[in-house]
mmCIF file of C-alpha atoms and ligand atoms in Angstrom:
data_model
loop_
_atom_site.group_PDB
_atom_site.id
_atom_site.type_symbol
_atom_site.label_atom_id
_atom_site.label_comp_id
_atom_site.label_asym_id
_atom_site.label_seq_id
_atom_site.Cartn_x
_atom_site.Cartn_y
_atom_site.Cartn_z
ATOM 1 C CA UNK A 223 108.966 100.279 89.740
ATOM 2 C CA UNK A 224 110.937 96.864 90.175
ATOM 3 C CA UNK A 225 109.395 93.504 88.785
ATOM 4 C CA UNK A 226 110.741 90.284 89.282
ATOM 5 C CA UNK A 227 108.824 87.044 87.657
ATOM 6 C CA UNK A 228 107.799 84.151 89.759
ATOM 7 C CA UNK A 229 111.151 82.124 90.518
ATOM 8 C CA UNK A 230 109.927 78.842 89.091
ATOM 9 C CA UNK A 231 106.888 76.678 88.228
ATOM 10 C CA UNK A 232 106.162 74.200 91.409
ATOM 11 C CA UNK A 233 105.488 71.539 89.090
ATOM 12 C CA UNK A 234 108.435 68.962 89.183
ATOM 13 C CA UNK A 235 110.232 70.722 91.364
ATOM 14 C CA UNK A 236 112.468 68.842 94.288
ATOM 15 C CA UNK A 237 113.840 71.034 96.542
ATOM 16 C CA UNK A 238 116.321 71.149 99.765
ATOM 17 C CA UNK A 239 115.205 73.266 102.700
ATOM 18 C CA UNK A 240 119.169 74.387 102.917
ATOM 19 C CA UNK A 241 119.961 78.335 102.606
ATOM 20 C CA UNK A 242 115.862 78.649 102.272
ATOM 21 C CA UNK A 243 114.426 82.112 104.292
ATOM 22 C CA UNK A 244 112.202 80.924 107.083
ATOM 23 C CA UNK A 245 108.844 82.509 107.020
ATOM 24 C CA UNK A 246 105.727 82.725 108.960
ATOM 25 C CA UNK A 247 102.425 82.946 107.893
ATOM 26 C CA UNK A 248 99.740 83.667 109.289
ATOM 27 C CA UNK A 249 96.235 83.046 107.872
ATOM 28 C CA UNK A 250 95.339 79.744 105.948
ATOM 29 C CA UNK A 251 91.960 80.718 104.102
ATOM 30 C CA UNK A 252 91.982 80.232 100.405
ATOM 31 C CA UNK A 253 94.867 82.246 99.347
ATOM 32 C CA UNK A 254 96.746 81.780 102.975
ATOM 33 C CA UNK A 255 96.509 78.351 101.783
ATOM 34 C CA UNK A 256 98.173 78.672 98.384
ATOM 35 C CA UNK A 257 100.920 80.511 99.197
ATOM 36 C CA UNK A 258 101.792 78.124 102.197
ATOM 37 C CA UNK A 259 101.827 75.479 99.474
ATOM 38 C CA UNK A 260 104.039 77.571 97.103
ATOM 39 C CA UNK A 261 106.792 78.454 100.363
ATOM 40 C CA UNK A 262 106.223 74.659 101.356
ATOM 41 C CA UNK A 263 106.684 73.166 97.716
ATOM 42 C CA UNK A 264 109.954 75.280 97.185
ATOM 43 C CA UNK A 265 111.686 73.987 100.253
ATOM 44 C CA UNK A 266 110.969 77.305 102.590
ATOM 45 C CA UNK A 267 110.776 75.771 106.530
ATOM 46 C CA UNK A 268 106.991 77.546 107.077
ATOM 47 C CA UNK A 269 105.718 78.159 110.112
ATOM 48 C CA UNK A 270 101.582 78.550 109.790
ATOM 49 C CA UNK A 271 98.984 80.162 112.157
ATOM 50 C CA UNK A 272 95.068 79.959 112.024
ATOM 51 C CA UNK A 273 92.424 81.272 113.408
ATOM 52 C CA UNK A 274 90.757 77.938 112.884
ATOM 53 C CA UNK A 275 93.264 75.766 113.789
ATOM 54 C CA UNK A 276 91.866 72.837 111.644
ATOM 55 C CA UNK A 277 92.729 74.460 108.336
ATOM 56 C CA UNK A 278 96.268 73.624 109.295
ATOM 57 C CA UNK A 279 95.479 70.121 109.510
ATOM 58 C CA UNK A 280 96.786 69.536 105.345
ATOM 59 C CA UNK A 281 99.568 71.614 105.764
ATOM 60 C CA UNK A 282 101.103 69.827 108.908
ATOM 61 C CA UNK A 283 101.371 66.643 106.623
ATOM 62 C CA UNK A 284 102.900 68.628 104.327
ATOM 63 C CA UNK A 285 105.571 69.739 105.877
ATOM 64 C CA UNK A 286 104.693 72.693 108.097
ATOM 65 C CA UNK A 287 105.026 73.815 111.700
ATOM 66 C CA UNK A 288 102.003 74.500 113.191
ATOM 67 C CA UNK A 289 102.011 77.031 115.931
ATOM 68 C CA UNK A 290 99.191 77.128 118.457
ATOM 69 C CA UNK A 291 99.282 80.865 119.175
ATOM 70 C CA UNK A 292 100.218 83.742 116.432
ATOM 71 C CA UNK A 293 102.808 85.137 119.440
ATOM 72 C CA UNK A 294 105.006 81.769 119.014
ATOM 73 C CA UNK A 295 104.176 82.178 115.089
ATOM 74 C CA UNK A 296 105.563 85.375 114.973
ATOM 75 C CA UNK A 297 108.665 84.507 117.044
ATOM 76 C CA UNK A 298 109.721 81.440 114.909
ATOM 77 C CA UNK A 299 110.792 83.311 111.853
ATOM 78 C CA UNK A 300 112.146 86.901 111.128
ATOM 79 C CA UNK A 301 110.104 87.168 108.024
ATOM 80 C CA UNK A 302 106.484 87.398 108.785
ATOM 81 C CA UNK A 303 103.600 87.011 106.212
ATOM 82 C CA UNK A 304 99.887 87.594 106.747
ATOM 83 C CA UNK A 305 97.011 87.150 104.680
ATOM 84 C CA UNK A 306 93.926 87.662 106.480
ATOM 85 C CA UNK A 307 90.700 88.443 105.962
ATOM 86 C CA UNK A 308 90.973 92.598 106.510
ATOM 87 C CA UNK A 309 93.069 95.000 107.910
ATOM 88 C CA UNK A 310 91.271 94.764 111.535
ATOM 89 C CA UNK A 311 91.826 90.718 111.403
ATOM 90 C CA UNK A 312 95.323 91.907 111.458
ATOM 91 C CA UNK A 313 95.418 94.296 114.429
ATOM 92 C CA UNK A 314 93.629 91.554 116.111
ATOM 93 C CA UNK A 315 96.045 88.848 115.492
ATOM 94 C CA UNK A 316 98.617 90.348 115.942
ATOM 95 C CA UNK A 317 97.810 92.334 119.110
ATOM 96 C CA UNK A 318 99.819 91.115 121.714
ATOM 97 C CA UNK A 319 102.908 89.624 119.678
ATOM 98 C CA UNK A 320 107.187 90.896 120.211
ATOM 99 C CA UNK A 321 107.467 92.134 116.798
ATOM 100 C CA UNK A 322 110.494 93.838 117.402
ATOM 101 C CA UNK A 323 113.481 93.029 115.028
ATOM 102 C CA UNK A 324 110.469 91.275 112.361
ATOM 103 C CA UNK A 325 109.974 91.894 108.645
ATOM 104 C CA UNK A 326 106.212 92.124 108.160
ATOM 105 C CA UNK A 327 104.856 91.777 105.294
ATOM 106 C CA UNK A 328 101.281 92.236 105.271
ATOM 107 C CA UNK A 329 99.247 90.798 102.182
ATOM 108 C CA UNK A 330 95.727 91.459 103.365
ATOM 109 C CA UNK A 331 93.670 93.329 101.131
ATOM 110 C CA UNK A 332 93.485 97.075 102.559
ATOM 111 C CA UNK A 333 92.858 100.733 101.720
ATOM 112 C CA UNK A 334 96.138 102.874 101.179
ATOM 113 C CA UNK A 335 95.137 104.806 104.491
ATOM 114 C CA UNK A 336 95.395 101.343 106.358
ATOM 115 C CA UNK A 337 98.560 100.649 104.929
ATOM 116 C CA UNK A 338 100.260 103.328 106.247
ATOM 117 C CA UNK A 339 98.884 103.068 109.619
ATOM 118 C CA UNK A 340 99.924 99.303 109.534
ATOM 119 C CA UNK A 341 103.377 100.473 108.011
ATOM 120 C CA UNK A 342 103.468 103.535 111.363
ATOM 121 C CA UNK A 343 101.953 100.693 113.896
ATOM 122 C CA UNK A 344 104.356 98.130 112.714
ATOM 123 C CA UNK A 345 107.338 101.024 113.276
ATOM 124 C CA UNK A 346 106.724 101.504 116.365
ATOM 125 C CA UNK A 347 106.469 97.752 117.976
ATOM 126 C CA UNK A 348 110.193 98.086 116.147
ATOM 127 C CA UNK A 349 109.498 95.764 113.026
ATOM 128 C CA UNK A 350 109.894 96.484 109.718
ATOM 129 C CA UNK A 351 107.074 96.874 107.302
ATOM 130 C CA UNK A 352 106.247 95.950 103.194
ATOM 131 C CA UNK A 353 102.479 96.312 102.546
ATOM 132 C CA UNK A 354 101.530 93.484 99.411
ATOM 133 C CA UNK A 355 98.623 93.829 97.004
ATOM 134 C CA UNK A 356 98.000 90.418 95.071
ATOM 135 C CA UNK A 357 96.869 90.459 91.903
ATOM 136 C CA UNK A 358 96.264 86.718 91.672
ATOM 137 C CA UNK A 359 93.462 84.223 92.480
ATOM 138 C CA UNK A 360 94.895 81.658 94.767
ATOM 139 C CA UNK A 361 95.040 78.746 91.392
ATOM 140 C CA UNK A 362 97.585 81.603 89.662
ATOM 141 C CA UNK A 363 99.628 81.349 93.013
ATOM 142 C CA UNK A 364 102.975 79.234 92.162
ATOM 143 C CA UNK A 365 101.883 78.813 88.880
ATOM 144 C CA UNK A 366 103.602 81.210 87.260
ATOM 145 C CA UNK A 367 102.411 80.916 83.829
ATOM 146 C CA UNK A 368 99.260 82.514 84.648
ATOM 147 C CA UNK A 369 101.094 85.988 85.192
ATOM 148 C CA UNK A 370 99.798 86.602 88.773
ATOM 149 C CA UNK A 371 102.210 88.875 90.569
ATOM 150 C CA UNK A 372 101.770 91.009 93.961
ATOM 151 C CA UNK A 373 102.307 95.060 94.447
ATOM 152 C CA UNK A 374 104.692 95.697 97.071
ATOM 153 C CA UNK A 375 105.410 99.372 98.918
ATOM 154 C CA UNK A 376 106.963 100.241 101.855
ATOM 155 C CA UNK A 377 110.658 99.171 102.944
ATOM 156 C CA UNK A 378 112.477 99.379 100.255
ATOM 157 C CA UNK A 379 115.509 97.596 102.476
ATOM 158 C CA UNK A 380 113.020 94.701 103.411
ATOM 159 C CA UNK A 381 111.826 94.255 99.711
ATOM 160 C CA UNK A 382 115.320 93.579 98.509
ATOM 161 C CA UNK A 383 116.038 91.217 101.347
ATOM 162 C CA UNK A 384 113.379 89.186 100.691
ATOM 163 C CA UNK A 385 112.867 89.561 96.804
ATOM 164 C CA UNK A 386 113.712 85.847 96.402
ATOM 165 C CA UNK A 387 111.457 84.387 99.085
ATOM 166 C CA UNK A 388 108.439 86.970 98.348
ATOM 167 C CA UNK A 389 108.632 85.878 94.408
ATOM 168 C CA UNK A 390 108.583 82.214 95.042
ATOM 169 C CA UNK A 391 104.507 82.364 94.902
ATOM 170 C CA UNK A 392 104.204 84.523 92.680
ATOM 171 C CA UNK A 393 105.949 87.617 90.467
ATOM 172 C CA UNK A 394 106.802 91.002 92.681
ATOM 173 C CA UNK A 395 106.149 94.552 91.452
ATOM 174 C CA UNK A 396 107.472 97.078 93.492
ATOM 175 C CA UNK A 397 106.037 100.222 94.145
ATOM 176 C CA UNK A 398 107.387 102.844 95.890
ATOM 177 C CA UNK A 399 108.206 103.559 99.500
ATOM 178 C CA UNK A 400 105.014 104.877 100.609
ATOM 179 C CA UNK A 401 103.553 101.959 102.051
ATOM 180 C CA UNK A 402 99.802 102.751 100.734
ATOM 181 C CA UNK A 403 101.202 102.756 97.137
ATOM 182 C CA UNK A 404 100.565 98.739 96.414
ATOM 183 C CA UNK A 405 97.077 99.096 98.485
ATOM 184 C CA UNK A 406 95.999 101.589 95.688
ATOM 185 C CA UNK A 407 97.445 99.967 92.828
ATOM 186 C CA UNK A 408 95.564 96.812 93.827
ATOM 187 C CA UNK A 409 92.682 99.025 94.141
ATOM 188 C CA UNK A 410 92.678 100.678 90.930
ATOM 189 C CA UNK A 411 93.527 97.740 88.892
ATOM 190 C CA UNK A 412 90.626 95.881 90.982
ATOM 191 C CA UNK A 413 88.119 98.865 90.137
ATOM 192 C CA UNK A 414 88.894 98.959 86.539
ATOM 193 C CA UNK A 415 88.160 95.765 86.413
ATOM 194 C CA UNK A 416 84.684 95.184 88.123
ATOM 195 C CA UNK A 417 84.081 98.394 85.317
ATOM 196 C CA UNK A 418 84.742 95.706 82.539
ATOM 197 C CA UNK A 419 82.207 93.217 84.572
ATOM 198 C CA UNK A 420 79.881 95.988 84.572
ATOM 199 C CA UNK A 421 80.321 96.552 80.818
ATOM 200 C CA UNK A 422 80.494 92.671 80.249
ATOM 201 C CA UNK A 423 77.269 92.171 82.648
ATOM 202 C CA UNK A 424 75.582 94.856 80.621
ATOM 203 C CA UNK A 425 76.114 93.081 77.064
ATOM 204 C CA UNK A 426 75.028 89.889 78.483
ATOM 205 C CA UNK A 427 71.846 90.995 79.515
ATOM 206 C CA UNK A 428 71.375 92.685 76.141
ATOM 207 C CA UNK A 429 71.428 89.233 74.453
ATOM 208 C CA UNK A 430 69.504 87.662 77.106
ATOM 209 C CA UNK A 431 66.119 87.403 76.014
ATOM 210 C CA UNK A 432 67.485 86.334 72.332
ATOM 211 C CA UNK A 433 68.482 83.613 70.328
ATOM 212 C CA UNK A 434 72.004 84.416 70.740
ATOM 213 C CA UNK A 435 74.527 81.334 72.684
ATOM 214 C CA UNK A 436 76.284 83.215 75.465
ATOM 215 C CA UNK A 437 78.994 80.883 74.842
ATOM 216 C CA UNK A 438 79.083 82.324 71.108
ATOM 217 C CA UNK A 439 79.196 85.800 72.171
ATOM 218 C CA UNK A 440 82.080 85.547 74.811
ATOM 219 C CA UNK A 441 84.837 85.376 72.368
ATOM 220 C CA UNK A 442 83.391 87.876 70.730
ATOM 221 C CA UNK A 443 83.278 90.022 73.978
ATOM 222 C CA UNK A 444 86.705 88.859 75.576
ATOM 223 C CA UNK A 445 88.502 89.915 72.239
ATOM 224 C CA UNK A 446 86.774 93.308 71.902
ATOM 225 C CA UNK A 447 87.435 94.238 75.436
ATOM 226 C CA UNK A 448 91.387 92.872 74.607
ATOM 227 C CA UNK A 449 91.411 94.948 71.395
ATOM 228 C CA UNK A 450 89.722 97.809 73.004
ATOM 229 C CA UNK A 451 92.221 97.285 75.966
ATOM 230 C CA UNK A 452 95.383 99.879 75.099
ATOM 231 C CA UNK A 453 93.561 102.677 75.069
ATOM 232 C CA UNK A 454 94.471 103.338 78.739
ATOM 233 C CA UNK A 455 97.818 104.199 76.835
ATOM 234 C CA UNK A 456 96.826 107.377 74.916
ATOM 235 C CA UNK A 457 94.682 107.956 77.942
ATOM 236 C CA UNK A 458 97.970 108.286 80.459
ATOM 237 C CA UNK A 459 99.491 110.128 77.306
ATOM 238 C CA UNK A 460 96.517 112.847 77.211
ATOM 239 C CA UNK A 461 96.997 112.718 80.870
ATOM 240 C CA UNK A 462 100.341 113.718 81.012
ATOM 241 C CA UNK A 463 100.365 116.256 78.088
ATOM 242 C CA UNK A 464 97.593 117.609 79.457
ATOM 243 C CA UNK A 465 95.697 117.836 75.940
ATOM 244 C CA UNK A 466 92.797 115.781 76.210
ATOM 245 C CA UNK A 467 92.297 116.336 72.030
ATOM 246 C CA UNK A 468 95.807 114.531 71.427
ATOM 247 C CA UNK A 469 95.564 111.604 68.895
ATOM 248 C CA UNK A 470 91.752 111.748 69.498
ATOM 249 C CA UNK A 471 90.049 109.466 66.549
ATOM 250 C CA UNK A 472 86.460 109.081 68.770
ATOM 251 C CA UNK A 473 85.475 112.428 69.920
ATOM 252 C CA UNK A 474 83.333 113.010 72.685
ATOM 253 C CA UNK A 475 80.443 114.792 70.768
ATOM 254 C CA UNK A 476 80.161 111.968 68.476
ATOM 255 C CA UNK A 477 79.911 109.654 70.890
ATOM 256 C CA UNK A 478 77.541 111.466 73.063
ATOM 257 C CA UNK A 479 75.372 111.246 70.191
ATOM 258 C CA UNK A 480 75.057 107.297 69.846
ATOM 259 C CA UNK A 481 74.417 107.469 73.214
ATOM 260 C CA UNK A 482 70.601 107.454 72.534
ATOM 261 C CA UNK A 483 71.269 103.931 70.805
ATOM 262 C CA UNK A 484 72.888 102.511 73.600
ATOM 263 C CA UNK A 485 69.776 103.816 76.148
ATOM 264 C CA UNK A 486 67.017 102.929 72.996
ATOM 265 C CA UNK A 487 68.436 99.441 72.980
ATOM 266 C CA UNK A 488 68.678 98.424 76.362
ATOM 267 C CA UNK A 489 65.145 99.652 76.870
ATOM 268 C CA UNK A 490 64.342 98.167 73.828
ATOM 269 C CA UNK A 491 65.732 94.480 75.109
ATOM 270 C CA UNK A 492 64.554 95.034 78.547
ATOM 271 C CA UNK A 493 67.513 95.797 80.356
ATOM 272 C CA UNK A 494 68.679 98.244 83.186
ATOM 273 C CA UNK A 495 70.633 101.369 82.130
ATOM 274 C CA UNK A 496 71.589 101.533 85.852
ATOM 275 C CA UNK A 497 75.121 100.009 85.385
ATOM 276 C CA UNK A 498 76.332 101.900 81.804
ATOM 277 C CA UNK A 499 73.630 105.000 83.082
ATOM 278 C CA UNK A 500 76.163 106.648 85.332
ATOM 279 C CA UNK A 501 79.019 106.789 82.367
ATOM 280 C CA UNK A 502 76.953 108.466 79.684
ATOM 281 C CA UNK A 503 75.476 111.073 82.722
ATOM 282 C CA UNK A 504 79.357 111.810 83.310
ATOM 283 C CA UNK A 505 80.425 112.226 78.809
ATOM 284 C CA UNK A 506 77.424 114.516 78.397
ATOM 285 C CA UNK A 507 78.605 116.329 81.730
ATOM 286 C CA UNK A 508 81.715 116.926 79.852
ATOM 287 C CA UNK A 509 80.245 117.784 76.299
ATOM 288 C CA UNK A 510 78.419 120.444 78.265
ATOM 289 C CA UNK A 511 81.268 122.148 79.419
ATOM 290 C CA UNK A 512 82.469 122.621 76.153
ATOM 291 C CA UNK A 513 85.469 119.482 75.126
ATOM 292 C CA UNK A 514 83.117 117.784 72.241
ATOM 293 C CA UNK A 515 87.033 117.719 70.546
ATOM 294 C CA UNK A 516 88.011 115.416 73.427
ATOM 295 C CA UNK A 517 87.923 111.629 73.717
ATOM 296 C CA UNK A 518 86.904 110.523 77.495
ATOM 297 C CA UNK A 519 89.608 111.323 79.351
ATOM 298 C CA UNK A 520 88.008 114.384 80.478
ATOM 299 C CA UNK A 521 85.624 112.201 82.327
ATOM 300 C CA UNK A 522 88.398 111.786 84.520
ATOM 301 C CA UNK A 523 88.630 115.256 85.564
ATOM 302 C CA UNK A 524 84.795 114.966 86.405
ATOM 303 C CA UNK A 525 85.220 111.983 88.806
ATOM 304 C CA UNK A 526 88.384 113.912 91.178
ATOM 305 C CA UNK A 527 86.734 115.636 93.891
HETATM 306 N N1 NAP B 875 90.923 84.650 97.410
HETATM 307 C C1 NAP B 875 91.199 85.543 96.452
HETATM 308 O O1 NAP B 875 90.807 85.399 95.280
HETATM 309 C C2 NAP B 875 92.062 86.735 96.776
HETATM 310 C C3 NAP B 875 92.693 87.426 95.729
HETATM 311 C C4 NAP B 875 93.499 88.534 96.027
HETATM 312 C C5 NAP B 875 93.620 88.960 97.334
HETATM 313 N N2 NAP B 875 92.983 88.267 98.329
HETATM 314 C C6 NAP B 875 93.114 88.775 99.699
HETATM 315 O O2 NAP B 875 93.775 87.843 100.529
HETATM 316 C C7 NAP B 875 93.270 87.956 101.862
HETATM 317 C C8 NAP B 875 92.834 86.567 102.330
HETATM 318 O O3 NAP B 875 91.856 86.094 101.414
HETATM 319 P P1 NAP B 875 91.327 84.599 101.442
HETATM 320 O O4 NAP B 875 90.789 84.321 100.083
HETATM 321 O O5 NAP B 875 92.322 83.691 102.014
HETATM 322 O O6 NAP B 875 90.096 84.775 102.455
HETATM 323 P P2 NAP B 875 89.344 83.657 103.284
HETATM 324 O O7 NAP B 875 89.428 82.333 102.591
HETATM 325 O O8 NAP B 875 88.002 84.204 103.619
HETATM 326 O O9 NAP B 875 90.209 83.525 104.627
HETATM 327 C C9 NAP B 875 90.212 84.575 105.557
HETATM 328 C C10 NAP B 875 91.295 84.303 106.560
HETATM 329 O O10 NAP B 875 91.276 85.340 107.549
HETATM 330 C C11 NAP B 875 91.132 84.741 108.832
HETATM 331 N N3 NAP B 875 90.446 85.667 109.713
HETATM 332 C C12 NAP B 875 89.292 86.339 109.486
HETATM 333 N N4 NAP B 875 89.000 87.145 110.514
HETATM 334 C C13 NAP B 875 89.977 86.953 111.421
HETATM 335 C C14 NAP B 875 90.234 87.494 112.709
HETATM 336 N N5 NAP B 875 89.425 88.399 113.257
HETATM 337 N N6 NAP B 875 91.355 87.111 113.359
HETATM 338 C C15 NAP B 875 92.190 86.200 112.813
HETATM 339 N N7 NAP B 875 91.993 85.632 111.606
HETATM 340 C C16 NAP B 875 90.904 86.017 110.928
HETATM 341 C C17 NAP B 875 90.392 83.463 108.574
HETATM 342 O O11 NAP B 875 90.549 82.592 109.662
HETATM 343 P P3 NAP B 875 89.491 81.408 109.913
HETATM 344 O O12 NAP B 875 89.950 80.247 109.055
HETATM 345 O O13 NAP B 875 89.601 81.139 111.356
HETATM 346 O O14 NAP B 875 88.125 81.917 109.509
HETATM 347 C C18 NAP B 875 91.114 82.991 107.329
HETATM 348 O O15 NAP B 875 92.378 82.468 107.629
HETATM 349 C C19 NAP B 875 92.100 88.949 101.822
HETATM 350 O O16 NAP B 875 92.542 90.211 102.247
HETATM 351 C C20 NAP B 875 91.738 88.970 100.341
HETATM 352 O O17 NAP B 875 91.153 90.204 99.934
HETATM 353 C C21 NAP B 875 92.220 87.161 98.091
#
């Protein structure tokens, strides 16, 4: 895995358009937009493409070229971007375009399986091809205090070329060569987290109906999910090791047995069991096969078909 950090903060920056890599991008929604801001704001000459051709409107004035049809887009730089809306957006966009000779990188959110039948389509119209994940909202893009950063797999070759230009909006993390590998470490990262929403969604509705300020209760929340946080460490430990009782402080049968609290007080409070339901099926799954010494990790197990 490579990382770089963002190159610089935007803010106060002047910059010269000499020695900058050209790029192309294509697709100006909400994160489209921010990144053509970060290339534009670090001196990059940008080339931009929309669907919509108004949403280019800002950007013009700011210093972009506005191409009327993705074909001239894709022929005025060598480096490519696009952040669409989904992987078909893409096929459709680009259908029709010389890609031959072009490094695409393709930052639309996708499944691994996509990516590598981008990465194969994109192969054999004679381009290059570096599949991005971004793990940013579009306000952490050229900002790079917030810590956003994008996954990158595929061309390794293309990746170093364009390390620079690729980490001006935000931090890189490379990923491997197999160009589904950033798609499912955007994925996973993304799933773990709508988990904590679920958890967090859960606990709000628990103090719903009470005399309990939401706004008091967040901290509270945010720093027990922080605290509670490394975990995933002796997880990918127990993983590894393959002993799911290694280090093991919470075991499984005890906590299989406060699960009746958790179900008695959402019922008790009014609220749903449908969201933390599915979890405490999946730990009394496991108890019932016999690893009460384990922590949850064997839940894991459970979930690979
Ligand atoms: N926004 C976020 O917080 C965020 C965070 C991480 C990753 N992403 C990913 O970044 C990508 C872009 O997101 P966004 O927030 O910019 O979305 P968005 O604001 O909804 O913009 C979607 C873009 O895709 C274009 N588009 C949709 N269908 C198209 C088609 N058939 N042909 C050509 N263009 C088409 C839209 O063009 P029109 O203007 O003509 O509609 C627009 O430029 C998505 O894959 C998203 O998952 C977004």
């Amino acid at each position: 895995m490579i990382t770089t950090r963002p190159a610089s903060s935007l803010i106060g920056m002047t910059h010269t358009t000499v020695g900058k890599t050209p790029v192309t991008l294509l697709g100006l929604g909400t994160m489209g937009t921010a990144l053509a801001r970060a290339w534009l704001a670090a001196g990059h000459p940008l080339t931009v493409w929309n669907r919509t051709p108004a949403r280019a409107a800002a950007l013009a004035a700011e210093g972009a070229r506005v191409a009327k049809s993705t074909a001239e887009a894709v022929a005025a730089s060598s480096l490519v971007v696009v952040c669409l809306l989904d992987d078909a957006s893409v096929g459709e966009a680009l259908a029709g375009t010389d890609l031959a000779g072009r490094d695409l990188v393709d930052l639309t959110t996708g499944t691994p399986a996509q990516a590598r039948a981008r990465a194969e389509w994109a192969r054999e119209r004679g381009a290059r091809y570096l599949d991005g994940g971004i793990m940013a909202v579009p306000p952490m893009i050229g900002a790079p205090e917030t810590g956003g950063y994008v996954f990158y797999s595929g061309s390794r070759e293309l990746f170093e070329r364009h390390r620079e230009t690729l980490s001006v909006p935000a931090g890189t993390t490379y990923v491997g060569t197999d160009a589904g590998h950033a798609a499912l470490h955007d994925i996973a990262l993304l799933s773990a987290m709508y988990g904590m929403f679920a958890g967090a969604a859960h606990a709000f509705a628990l103090i719903r109906k009470e005399d309990i300020d939401p706004a008091s209760f967040a901290p509270l929340l945010a720093d027990w999910l922080v605290a509670m946080a490394p975990a995933v460490h002796q997880t990918a430990d127990q993983l590894r090791s393959g002993d799911y009782t290694k280090g093991v402080v919470s075991p499984l049968a005890m906590q299989v047995a406060g699960v009746p609290a958790f179900l008695g007080t959402a019922e008790q409070q009014g609220v749903s069991p449908e969201l933390i339901g599915p979890f405490f099926a999946l730990m009394r799954r496991r108890l019932d096969e016999g690893s009460g010494e384990e922590g949850l990790t064997g839940v894991i197990d459970l979930l690979v078909r």
